[in-house]
Short mmCIF file of C-alpha atoms in Angstrom, two decimals:
data_model
loop_
_atom_site.label_atom_id
_atom_site.label_comp_id
_atom_site.label_asym_id
_atom_site.label_seq_id
_atom_site.Cartn_x
_atom_site.Cartn_y
_atom_site.Cartn_z
CA UNK A 1 -31.85 -34.58 16.72
CA UNK A 2 -33.08 -36.49 19.91
CA UNK A 3 -32.77 -39.95 19.63
CA UNK A 4 -31.59 -40.77 23.04
CA UNK A 5 -34.89 -40.08 24.95
CA UNK A 6 -34.98 -42.00 27.69
CA UNK A 7 -38.42 -44.01 28.52
CA UNK A 8 -39.24 -41.77 31.67
CA UNK A 9 -38.89 -37.91 31.98
CA UNK A 10 -37.69 -36.65 35.59
CA UNK A 11 -40.03 -33.84 36.76
CA UNK A 12 -37.88 -31.64 39.36
CA UNK A 13 -39.84 -30.66 42.25
CA UNK A 14 -39.69 -26.84 42.81
CA UNK A 15 -37.03 -25.71 44.81
CA UNK A 16 -34.68 -28.71 43.79
CA UNK A 17 -31.63 -28.49 41.39
CA UNK A 18 -32.06 -30.75 37.99
CA UNK A 19 -30.28 -34.05 38.56
CA UNK A 20 -27.54 -34.89 35.70
CA UNK A 21 -28.44 -36.60 32.90
CA UNK A 22 -26.19 -39.66 33.78
CA UNK A 23 -28.54 -39.94 37.32
CA UNK A 24 -31.61 -39.88 34.88
CA UNK A 25 -30.22 -42.41 33.07
CA UNK A 26 -29.29 -44.70 36.05
CA UNK A 27 -32.39 -44.27 38.54
CA UNK A 28 -35.08 -44.44 35.78
CA UNK A 29 -38.17 -44.83 37.84
CA UNK A 30 -37.04 -44.61 41.33
CA UNK A 31 -38.88 -42.70 43.82
CA UNK A 32 -37.35 -41.18 47.15
CA UNK A 33 -39.12 -42.10 50.40
CA UNK A 34 -41.29 -39.47 51.57
CA UNK A 35 -39.57 -36.33 53.20
CA UNK A 36 -36.23 -37.02 51.21
CA UNK A 37 -34.44 -34.12 49.40
CA UNK A 38 -30.95 -34.38 47.81
CA UNK A 39 -29.52 -32.32 50.28
CA UNK A 40 -29.91 -30.26 53.69
CA UNK A 41 -30.79 -27.22 52.29
CA UNK A 42 -33.39 -28.46 49.65
CA UNK A 43 -36.85 -28.50 50.82
CA UNK A 44 -38.54 -31.96 50.37
CA UNK A 45 -40.91 -32.73 47.18
CA UNK A 46 -44.62 -31.45 47.60
CA UNK A 47 -47.01 -34.30 49.01
CA UNK A 48 -47.91 -36.50 45.91
CA UNK A 49 -45.50 -35.36 43.67
CA UNK A 50 -45.18 -37.14 40.51
CA UNK A 51 -41.55 -37.80 40.11
CA UNK A 52 -41.65 -39.58 36.75
CA UNK A 53 -43.86 -39.20 33.52
CA UNK A 54 -43.75 -41.72 30.13
CA UNK A 55 -42.25 -39.95 27.56
CA UNK A 56 -42.95 -40.99 23.94
CA UNK A 57 -39.88 -43.19 24.22
CA UNK A 58 -41.97 -45.27 26.58
CA UNK A 59 -45.12 -45.38 24.65
CA UNK A 60 -43.20 -46.59 21.52
CA UNK A 61 -42.30 -49.50 23.72
CA UNK A 62 -45.88 -50.91 23.77
CA UNK A 63 -46.40 -53.33 21.30
CA UNK A 64 -48.84 -51.86 17.94
CA UNK A 65 -50.73 -54.51 18.38
CA UNK A 66 -51.99 -52.86 21.73
CA UNK A 67 -53.27 -49.86 19.68
CA UNK A 68 -55.41 -52.11 17.27
CA UNK A 69 -58.09 -52.77 19.21
CA UNK A 70 -58.66 -49.04 20.41
CA UNK A 71 -58.21 -47.84 16.93
CA UNK A 72 -60.82 -50.27 15.87
CA UNK A 73 -63.19 -49.55 18.56
CA UNK A 74 -62.84 -45.78 18.07
CA UNK A 75 -63.19 -46.02 13.85
CA UNK A 76 -66.23 -48.57 14.32
CA UNK A 77 -68.04 -46.23 16.53
CA UNK A 78 -67.60 -43.40 15.24
CA UNK A 79 -68.46 -44.43 11.73
CA UNK A 80 -71.43 -46.69 13.10
CA UNK A 81 -72.84 -43.18 14.68
CA UNK A 82 -72.42 -41.46 11.32
CA UNK A 83 -74.66 -43.92 9.80
CA UNK A 84 -77.26 -43.88 12.31
CA UNK A 85 -77.57 -40.41 11.48
CA UNK A 86 -77.43 -40.58 7.60
CA UNK A 87 -80.00 -43.34 7.84
CA UNK A 88 -82.30 -40.98 10.49
CA UNK A 89 -82.06 -37.93 7.90
CA UNK A 90 -82.73 -40.07 5.00
CA UNK A 91 -86.14 -41.65 6.53
CA UNK A 92 -84.47 -45.32 6.71
CA UNK A 93 -84.11 -47.09 10.15
CA UNK A 94 -81.26 -46.02 12.00
CA UNK A 95 -81.81 -48.78 14.27
CA UNK A 96 -79.90 -51.10 12.24
CA UNK A 97 -76.49 -49.41 12.94
CA UNK A 98 -77.10 -49.75 16.54
CA UNK A 99 -75.48 -53.51 16.78
CA UNK A 100 -72.33 -52.32 15.36
CA UNK A 101 -72.44 -49.04 17.66
CA UNK A 102 -72.41 -51.17 20.70
CA UNK A 103 -69.92 -53.33 19.35
CA UNK A 104 -67.77 -50.67 18.79
CA UNK A 105 -68.00 -48.90 21.89
CA UNK A 106 -67.44 -52.23 23.81
CA UNK A 107 -64.24 -52.76 21.69
CA UNK A 108 -63.01 -48.98 22.15
CA UNK A 109 -63.15 -49.13 26.06
CA UNK A 110 -61.62 -52.35 26.34
CA UNK A 111 -58.94 -50.95 24.07
CA UNK A 112 -58.15 -48.34 26.06
CA UNK A 113 -57.93 -50.23 29.16
CA UNK A 114 -55.68 -52.75 27.71
CA UNK A 115 -53.45 -50.27 26.20
CA UNK A 116 -53.48 -48.39 29.98
CA UNK A 117 -52.44 -52.32 31.21
CA UNK A 118 -49.30 -52.06 28.65
CA UNK A 119 -47.99 -48.78 29.24
CA UNK A 120 -48.22 -49.68 33.46
CA UNK A 121 -46.36 -52.70 32.33
CA UNK A 122 -43.95 -50.89 30.27
CA UNK A 123 -43.18 -48.46 33.39
CA UNK A 124 -42.50 -51.17 35.67
CA UNK A 125 -40.24 -52.95 33.03
CA UNK A 126 -38.30 -49.93 32.90
CA UNK A 127 -38.30 -49.47 36.82
CA UNK A 128 -36.84 -52.96 36.93
CA UNK A 129 -34.52 -53.06 34.64
CA UNK A 130 -33.33 -49.92 35.86
CA UNK A 131 -32.52 -51.21 39.11
CA UNK A 132 -30.81 -54.02 38.13
CA UNK A 133 -28.57 -51.93 36.00
CA UNK A 134 -27.78 -49.44 38.59
CA UNK A 135 -26.61 -52.07 40.69
CA UNK A 136 -24.11 -53.21 38.15
CA UNK A 137 -22.98 -49.80 36.84
CA UNK A 138 -23.28 -47.53 39.54
CA UNK A 139 -20.24 -48.73 41.42
CA UNK A 140 -17.75 -48.68 38.58
CA UNK A 141 -18.95 -45.75 37.25
CA UNK A 142 -18.56 -43.91 40.92
CA UNK A 143 -15.09 -45.66 41.52
CA UNK A 144 -13.68 -44.67 38.01
CA UNK A 145 -15.35 -40.88 38.81
CA UNK A 146 -13.24 -40.82 42.12
CA UNK A 147 -10.57 -43.34 42.24
CA UNK A 148 -8.70 -42.14 44.95
CA UNK A 149 -11.38 -42.54 47.76
CA UNK A 150 -13.35 -44.87 49.86
CA UNK A 151 -16.25 -46.38 48.48
CA UNK A 152 -18.39 -44.97 50.72
CA UNK A 153 -16.94 -41.32 49.96
CA UNK A 154 -16.69 -41.70 46.45
CA UNK A 155 -20.81 -42.43 46.24
CA UNK A 156 -21.54 -39.36 48.25
CA UNK A 157 -19.37 -37.15 46.02
CA UNK A 158 -20.64 -38.78 42.99
CA UNK A 159 -24.32 -37.90 44.37
CA UNK A 160 -22.95 -34.18 45.02
CA UNK A 161 -22.37 -34.19 41.23
CA UNK A 162 -25.40 -34.99 40.10
CA UNK A 163 -27.55 -33.07 42.18
CA UNK A 164 -24.59 -29.85 41.93
CA UNK A 165 -24.63 -29.37 45.44
CA UNK A 166 -21.58 -28.99 47.86
CA UNK A 167 -22.92 -32.29 50.20
CA UNK A 168 -26.13 -34.80 49.03
CA UNK A 169 -27.53 -36.97 50.86
CA UNK A 170 -27.73 -40.78 50.14
CA UNK A 171 -30.57 -41.69 48.23
CA UNK A 172 -33.31 -43.46 49.80
CA UNK A 173 -35.88 -45.22 47.42
CA UNK A 174 -39.44 -45.43 48.32
CA UNK A 175 -42.47 -47.35 47.41
CA UNK A 176 -43.44 -46.45 43.78
CA UNK A 177 -46.50 -44.37 43.63
CA UNK A 178 -49.68 -45.42 41.82
CA UNK A 179 -49.60 -42.02 39.55
CA UNK A 180 -49.20 -43.69 36.15
CA UNK A 181 -51.76 -46.44 36.99
CA UNK A 182 -54.14 -43.84 38.11
CA UNK A 183 -53.97 -41.72 35.18
CA UNK A 184 -54.87 -44.72 33.13
CA UNK A 185 -57.84 -45.58 35.11
CA UNK A 186 -59.07 -41.92 34.72
CA UNK A 187 -58.26 -42.19 30.67
CA UNK A 188 -60.65 -45.72 30.87
CA UNK A 189 -63.21 -43.93 33.10
CA UNK A 190 -63.41 -40.85 30.53
CA UNK A 191 -63.43 -43.14 27.45
CA UNK A 192 -66.28 -44.82 28.95
CA UNK A 193 -68.51 -41.67 29.65
CA UNK A 194 -67.61 -40.73 25.74
CA UNK A 195 -68.43 -44.00 24.47
CA UNK A 196 -71.66 -44.08 26.65
CA UNK A 197 -72.75 -40.47 25.29
CA UNK A 198 -72.02 -41.91 21.89
CA UNK A 199 -74.55 -45.08 22.41
CA UNK A 200 -76.83 -42.62 23.74
CA UNK A 201 -76.86 -40.21 20.98
CA UNK A 202 -77.12 -43.13 18.62
CA UNK A 203 -80.28 -44.17 20.22
CA UNK A 204 -81.92 -41.43 20.52
CA UNK A 205 -81.35 -40.99 16.58
CA UNK A 206 -82.70 -44.75 15.85
CA UNK A 207 -85.76 -44.29 18.67
CA UNK A 208 -86.82 -40.38 18.38
CA UNK A 209 -88.07 -38.87 15.31
CA UNK A 210 -88.13 -35.32 16.82
CA UNK A 211 -85.54 -33.54 15.29
CA UNK A 212 -85.39 -31.13 18.14
CA UNK A 213 -84.71 -33.95 20.84
CA UNK A 214 -82.12 -35.33 18.19
CA UNK A 215 -80.42 -32.18 17.79
CA UNK A 216 -80.05 -31.78 21.65
CA UNK A 217 -78.41 -35.33 21.75
CA UNK A 218 -76.16 -34.57 19.23
CA UNK A 219 -74.89 -31.49 20.92
CA UNK A 220 -74.27 -32.99 23.87
CA UNK A 221 -72.28 -36.13 22.41
CA UNK A 222 -70.51 -33.52 20.62
CA UNK A 223 -69.70 -31.06 23.56
CA UNK A 224 -68.48 -34.05 25.42
CA UNK A 225 -66.26 -36.26 22.89
CA UNK A 226 -62.68 -35.63 23.35
CA UNK A 227 -62.73 -33.33 26.56
CA UNK A 228 -60.67 -36.19 28.48
CA UNK A 229 -57.17 -37.33 27.48
CA UNK A 230 -56.48 -39.02 24.11
CA UNK A 231 -55.20 -42.57 23.25
CA UNK A 232 -51.88 -40.95 21.89
CA UNK A 233 -51.77 -39.05 25.58
CA UNK A 234 -52.66 -41.25 28.26
CA UNK A 235 -50.99 -39.14 31.30
CA UNK A 236 -54.67 -37.94 32.12
CA UNK A 237 -56.11 -34.41 32.64
CA UNK A 238 -53.43 -31.52 33.05
CA UNK A 239 -53.60 -28.88 35.87
CA UNK A 240 -55.70 -25.81 34.89
CA UNK A 241 -53.99 -22.39 35.29
CA UNK A 242 -53.96 -21.25 38.88
CA UNK A 243 -55.03 -17.67 39.22
CA UNK A 244 -53.11 -15.09 40.99
CA UNK A 245 -53.11 -11.46 40.59
CA UNK A 246 -55.75 -9.21 38.93
CA UNK A 247 -56.53 -5.68 38.63
CA UNK A 248 -59.30 -3.62 40.20
CA UNK A 249 -61.48 -3.73 37.27
CA UNK A 250 -60.48 -7.07 36.20
CA UNK A 251 -59.24 -6.09 32.70
CA UNK A 252 -55.56 -7.77 33.63
CA UNK A 253 -55.09 -10.95 34.80
CA UNK A 254 -52.42 -13.64 35.91
CA UNK A 255 -52.10 -17.06 36.25
CA UNK A 256 -49.41 -19.62 37.27
CA UNK A 257 -49.52 -22.57 34.75
CA UNK A 258 -49.24 -25.64 36.55
CA UNK A 259 -49.70 -28.16 33.81
CA UNK A 260 -47.03 -30.38 32.14
CA UNK A 261 -47.22 -29.00 28.62
CA UNK A 262 -46.99 -25.51 29.24
CA UNK A 263 -44.32 -26.09 31.58
CA UNK A 264 -42.27 -27.98 29.15
CA UNK A 265 -43.22 -25.39 26.48
CA UNK A 266 -41.77 -22.59 28.67
CA UNK A 267 -39.51 -23.10 31.56
CA UNK A 268 -38.05 -26.31 30.57
CA UNK A 269 -36.99 -24.32 27.36
CA UNK A 270 -34.26 -22.74 29.74
CA UNK A 271 -31.26 -23.65 30.73
CA UNK A 272 -29.55 -24.00 34.15
CA UNK A 273 -31.14 -25.54 37.29
CA UNK A 274 -32.73 -22.79 38.83
CA UNK A 275 -36.31 -22.56 40.30
CA UNK A 276 -38.65 -21.47 37.22
CA UNK A 277 -42.10 -20.19 37.19
CA UNK A 278 -44.22 -19.49 34.04
CA UNK A 279 -46.85 -16.61 34.78
CA UNK A 280 -49.80 -16.25 32.27
CA UNK A 281 -51.29 -12.67 31.60
CA UNK A 282 -53.91 -11.48 29.88
CA UNK A 283 -55.30 -8.05 29.36
CA UNK A 284 -58.63 -6.22 27.99
CA UNK A 285 -56.32 -3.70 26.00
CA UNK A 286 -53.12 -3.79 24.53
CA UNK A 287 -50.68 -1.39 26.12
CA UNK A 288 -46.93 -1.45 27.38
CA UNK A 289 -46.60 -2.59 30.70
CA UNK A 290 -44.54 -3.14 33.40
CA UNK A 291 -45.02 -6.30 35.53
CA UNK A 292 -43.50 -6.47 39.23
CA UNK A 293 -42.56 -9.95 40.37
CA UNK A 294 -41.63 -10.78 43.90
CA UNK A 295 -39.17 -13.31 44.78
CA UNK A 296 -39.34 -15.18 48.25
CA UNK A 297 -36.61 -16.75 50.04
CA UNK A 298 -39.42 -18.93 51.42
CA UNK A 299 -42.62 -20.07 50.15
CA UNK A 300 -44.17 -19.23 53.64
CA UNK A 301 -42.98 -15.60 53.60
CA UNK A 302 -45.95 -12.69 53.47
CA UNK A 303 -43.53 -10.34 51.96
CA UNK A 304 -40.97 -11.02 49.14
CA UNK A 305 -36.96 -10.94 49.99
CA UNK A 306 -36.45 -8.99 46.34
CA UNK A 307 -38.59 -7.25 43.99
CA UNK A 308 -37.91 -6.89 40.28
CA UNK A 309 -39.78 -4.97 37.41
CA UNK A 310 -40.31 -6.25 33.90
CA UNK A 311 -41.35 -4.27 30.56
CA UNK A 312 -43.98 -6.31 28.16
CA UNK A 313 -45.94 -5.64 25.30
CA UNK A 314 -49.55 -6.80 26.53
CA UNK A 315 -51.75 -7.30 23.06
CA UNK A 316 -55.74 -7.64 23.84
CA UNK A 317 -56.84 -11.01 23.51
CA UNK A 318 -53.43 -12.62 23.43
CA UNK A 319 -51.79 -14.16 26.39
CA UNK A 320 -48.44 -13.65 27.50
CA UNK A 321 -46.69 -15.50 29.58
CA UNK A 322 -43.35 -14.37 31.57
CA UNK A 323 -40.92 -16.97 31.91
CA UNK A 324 -38.98 -16.48 35.18
CA UNK A 325 -35.65 -18.61 36.18
CA UNK A 326 -34.70 -17.54 40.17
CA UNK A 327 -32.78 -18.60 43.07
CA UNK A 328 -35.32 -18.07 45.63
CA UNK A 329 -37.97 -20.76 46.58
CA UNK A 330 -41.13 -19.12 45.27
CA UNK A 331 -41.98 -16.10 42.86
CA UNK A 332 -45.30 -13.93 42.68
CA UNK A 333 -46.70 -11.21 40.34
CA UNK A 334 -47.39 -8.20 42.42
CA UNK A 335 -48.78 -5.83 39.82
CA UNK A 336 -49.04 -5.37 36.20
CA UNK A 337 -49.64 -1.42 34.97
CA UNK A 338 -49.92 -0.04 31.67
CA UNK A 339 -47.16 2.68 31.40
CA UNK A 340 -48.08 6.02 30.68
CA UNK A 341 -45.85 8.86 28.69
CA UNK A 342 -42.24 7.96 28.38
CA UNK A 343 -42.21 5.73 31.74
CA UNK A 344 -40.54 2.68 29.60
CA UNK A 345 -39.19 4.67 26.41
CA UNK A 346 -35.41 3.91 28.27
CA UNK A 347 -36.17 0.27 28.59
CA UNK A 348 -36.14 -0.79 25.00
CA UNK A 349 -32.83 -2.40 24.10
CA UNK A 350 -31.55 -2.71 20.47
CA UNK A 351 -30.92 -6.06 19.70
CA UNK A 352 -30.75 -8.65 16.66
CA UNK A 353 -32.60 -11.72 16.56
CA UNK A 354 -32.83 -14.91 14.18
CA UNK A 355 -33.17 -18.29 14.12
CA UNK A 356 -29.88 -20.52 15.31
CA UNK A 357 -29.40 -23.79 13.54
CA UNK A 358 -26.08 -24.51 14.55
CA UNK A 359 -27.00 -25.32 18.28
CA UNK A 360 -25.28 -28.39 19.50
CA UNK A 361 -27.48 -31.52 21.41
CA UNK A 362 -26.03 -31.00 24.60
CA UNK A 363 -26.95 -27.31 24.95
CA UNK A 364 -30.40 -28.00 23.94
CA UNK A 365 -32.81 -27.77 26.91
CA UNK A 366 -34.71 -30.76 28.27
CA UNK A 367 -37.99 -29.30 26.94
CA UNK A 368 -36.97 -29.99 23.67
CA UNK A 369 -37.72 -33.58 24.33
CA UNK A 370 -41.24 -33.15 24.86
CA UNK A 371 -42.23 -30.15 23.06
CA UNK A 372 -40.90 -29.13 19.52
CA UNK A 373 -38.48 -25.87 20.04
CA UNK A 374 -36.82 -23.64 17.90
CA UNK A 375 -33.73 -21.57 19.09
CA UNK A 376 -33.49 -17.72 18.42
CA UNK A 377 -29.89 -16.08 18.94
CA UNK A 378 -30.12 -12.89 20.47
CA UNK A 379 -27.44 -10.10 20.07
CA UNK A 380 -27.78 -7.09 22.40
CA UNK A 381 -26.17 -3.84 22.16
CA UNK A 382 -25.78 -3.72 25.80
CA UNK A 383 -25.63 -5.48 28.82
CA UNK A 384 -28.76 -6.27 30.89
CA UNK A 385 -28.65 -8.88 33.69
CA UNK A 386 -32.36 -9.59 33.48
CA UNK A 387 -33.86 -8.65 29.84
CA UNK A 388 -37.09 -9.69 28.91
CA UNK A 389 -36.91 -11.14 25.21
CA UNK A 390 -40.67 -11.16 24.08
CA UNK A 391 -41.73 -13.22 20.92
CA UNK A 392 -45.10 -14.30 19.49
CA UNK A 393 -45.86 -17.91 18.78
CA UNK A 394 -48.15 -18.84 16.24
CA UNK A 395 -48.99 -22.05 17.92
CA UNK A 396 -51.09 -23.69 20.66
CA UNK A 397 -49.47 -25.37 23.61
CA UNK A 398 -51.97 -26.80 26.22
CA UNK A 399 -54.30 -23.94 27.28
CA UNK A 400 -52.54 -21.49 25.49
CA UNK A 401 -54.12 -20.29 22.70
CA UNK A 402 -52.85 -19.57 18.90
CA UNK A 403 -51.22 -17.28 18.90
CA UNK A 404 -49.49 -16.19 22.06
CA UNK A 405 -46.91 -14.30 23.36
CA UNK A 406 -43.82 -15.51 25.61
CA UNK A 407 -41.45 -13.35 27.51
CA UNK A 408 -38.28 -14.94 28.71
CA UNK A 409 -36.15 -13.19 30.95
CA UNK A 410 -32.30 -14.01 30.79
CA UNK A 411 -29.01 -12.21 30.86
CA UNK A 412 -27.58 -10.90 27.47
CA UNK A 413 -24.21 -9.42 27.03
CA UNK A 414 -23.66 -6.76 24.46
CA UNK A 415 -22.27 -7.87 21.22
CA UNK A 416 -22.56 -11.56 22.23
CA UNK A 417 -25.42 -13.90 20.62
CA UNK A 418 -27.65 -15.71 23.43
CA UNK A 419 -29.84 -18.61 22.22
CA UNK A 420 -33.30 -18.10 23.64
CA UNK A 421 -35.66 -21.28 22.85
CA UNK A 422 -39.24 -20.87 21.98
CA UNK A 423 -41.49 -24.36 22.57
CA UNK A 424 -44.45 -25.58 20.92
CA UNK A 425 -43.38 -25.40 16.87
CA UNK A 426 -40.53 -26.43 15.17
CA UNK A 427 -41.07 -24.13 12.77
CA UNK A 428 -39.28 -20.70 12.79
CA UNK A 429 -41.40 -19.28 10.63
CA UNK A 430 -44.17 -19.22 13.35
CA UNK A 431 -42.23 -17.34 15.82
CA UNK A 432 -41.95 -13.73 15.41
CA UNK A 433 -39.43 -11.78 17.11
CA UNK A 434 -40.73 -8.83 19.52
CA UNK A 435 -39.08 -6.27 21.96
CA UNK A 436 -36.24 -6.84 24.32
CA UNK A 437 -36.28 -4.45 27.34
CA UNK A 438 -34.25 -4.08 30.15
CA UNK A 439 -36.29 -2.55 33.24
CA UNK A 440 -33.60 -0.04 35.56
CA UNK A 441 -36.05 1.70 37.19
CA UNK A 442 -35.65 2.27 41.12
CA UNK A 443 -39.16 3.62 41.71
CA UNK A 444 -41.04 0.42 41.90
CA UNK A 445 -44.99 0.30 42.57
CA UNK A 446 -46.39 -1.19 45.85
CA UNK A 447 -46.43 -5.17 46.21
CA UNK A 448 -49.01 -7.06 47.03
CA UNK A 449 -48.99 -10.78 47.28
CA UNK A 450 -51.58 -12.96 45.43
CA UNK A 451 -53.92 -14.33 47.84
#
């Protein structure tokens, strides 16, 4: 359904509007100068922000031959290690497996380095191709879109349309960052470390007959193997969830999900150009909880300019991701409290939910290009400006375990079907619809910003 995926995906900085598909197409790999933003009232991107990341479409541009050395090296390394263990278990000289183990590890590391070089070269080619195409195609596109104004005014109007702002700043291209080559270096370093541990394990199996020593080395190799990036994902390690609010007894904790995989499977599944945060909530016990969310006009503010409450269902041992879209600059969770008595009885909204297989390509959010997704049509019996639509997803995404819950906050209208996209799987059978709630209570608990 999505065969036109661009080779590079633009990562929208916090507080920025999402650029149009046409802008992303023409500016592939172009990075702004430090401090630039699309409009005067839009904050600059955070320092060292990675604006572009490779997609599967770019990795498919890398010749298959680039993967042969990597794949053969990894296969020979693993096979030689297994042979060494089998020879040791049979009481035969395991040292016979060491030459192929050394050769396989060397091929593996060299293959990863060459694959990383091909990725970096492909990114550079896309950037150069995009610049040439932009020079030739942008002027006529601007003139066609705004034929009745001067070229400079037409370009300013095109930029404003591309960024959905009243008045846009001219784009100033800066020096490309080394984020992608740096990620390839990290990948090569991790692979070299894993190969060294496998070699060490094979040497111990071949040279030390003691069962206890062998078992310790095998355990060390097993615990390390696979902890870094894989050959299919050369983007490097993702950021870990960042701790946020926690209850006094530590039974309920919140985290802001900083990694791409989790963000693409949650926030990137929501339409629109507003800011979005995915908040993970974990609990040591099951309950219906009231989540207090503060929204900050500026990230430097100590107190929120707006406070909202959401009603969600927490299940012991199952993380829940609360997906919040908003117009302010930042959000934060200030409290999560298990409801008592009939405190949330009136929050439940009667609604029908079923898979929607008729969604047009133009209406599918960007996240579906990176993660599999399923669309659910939600039809409520009453209006709600900010309903929490909850699902259980029987699939793992990044640090999110299988299963995990997702609660998407979205406006709903009585009798009208609204598509809510759930990421992490392409199978509707993996997604189980939960409660739809609309919290309207005016008595809100105290708010405490995360430290």
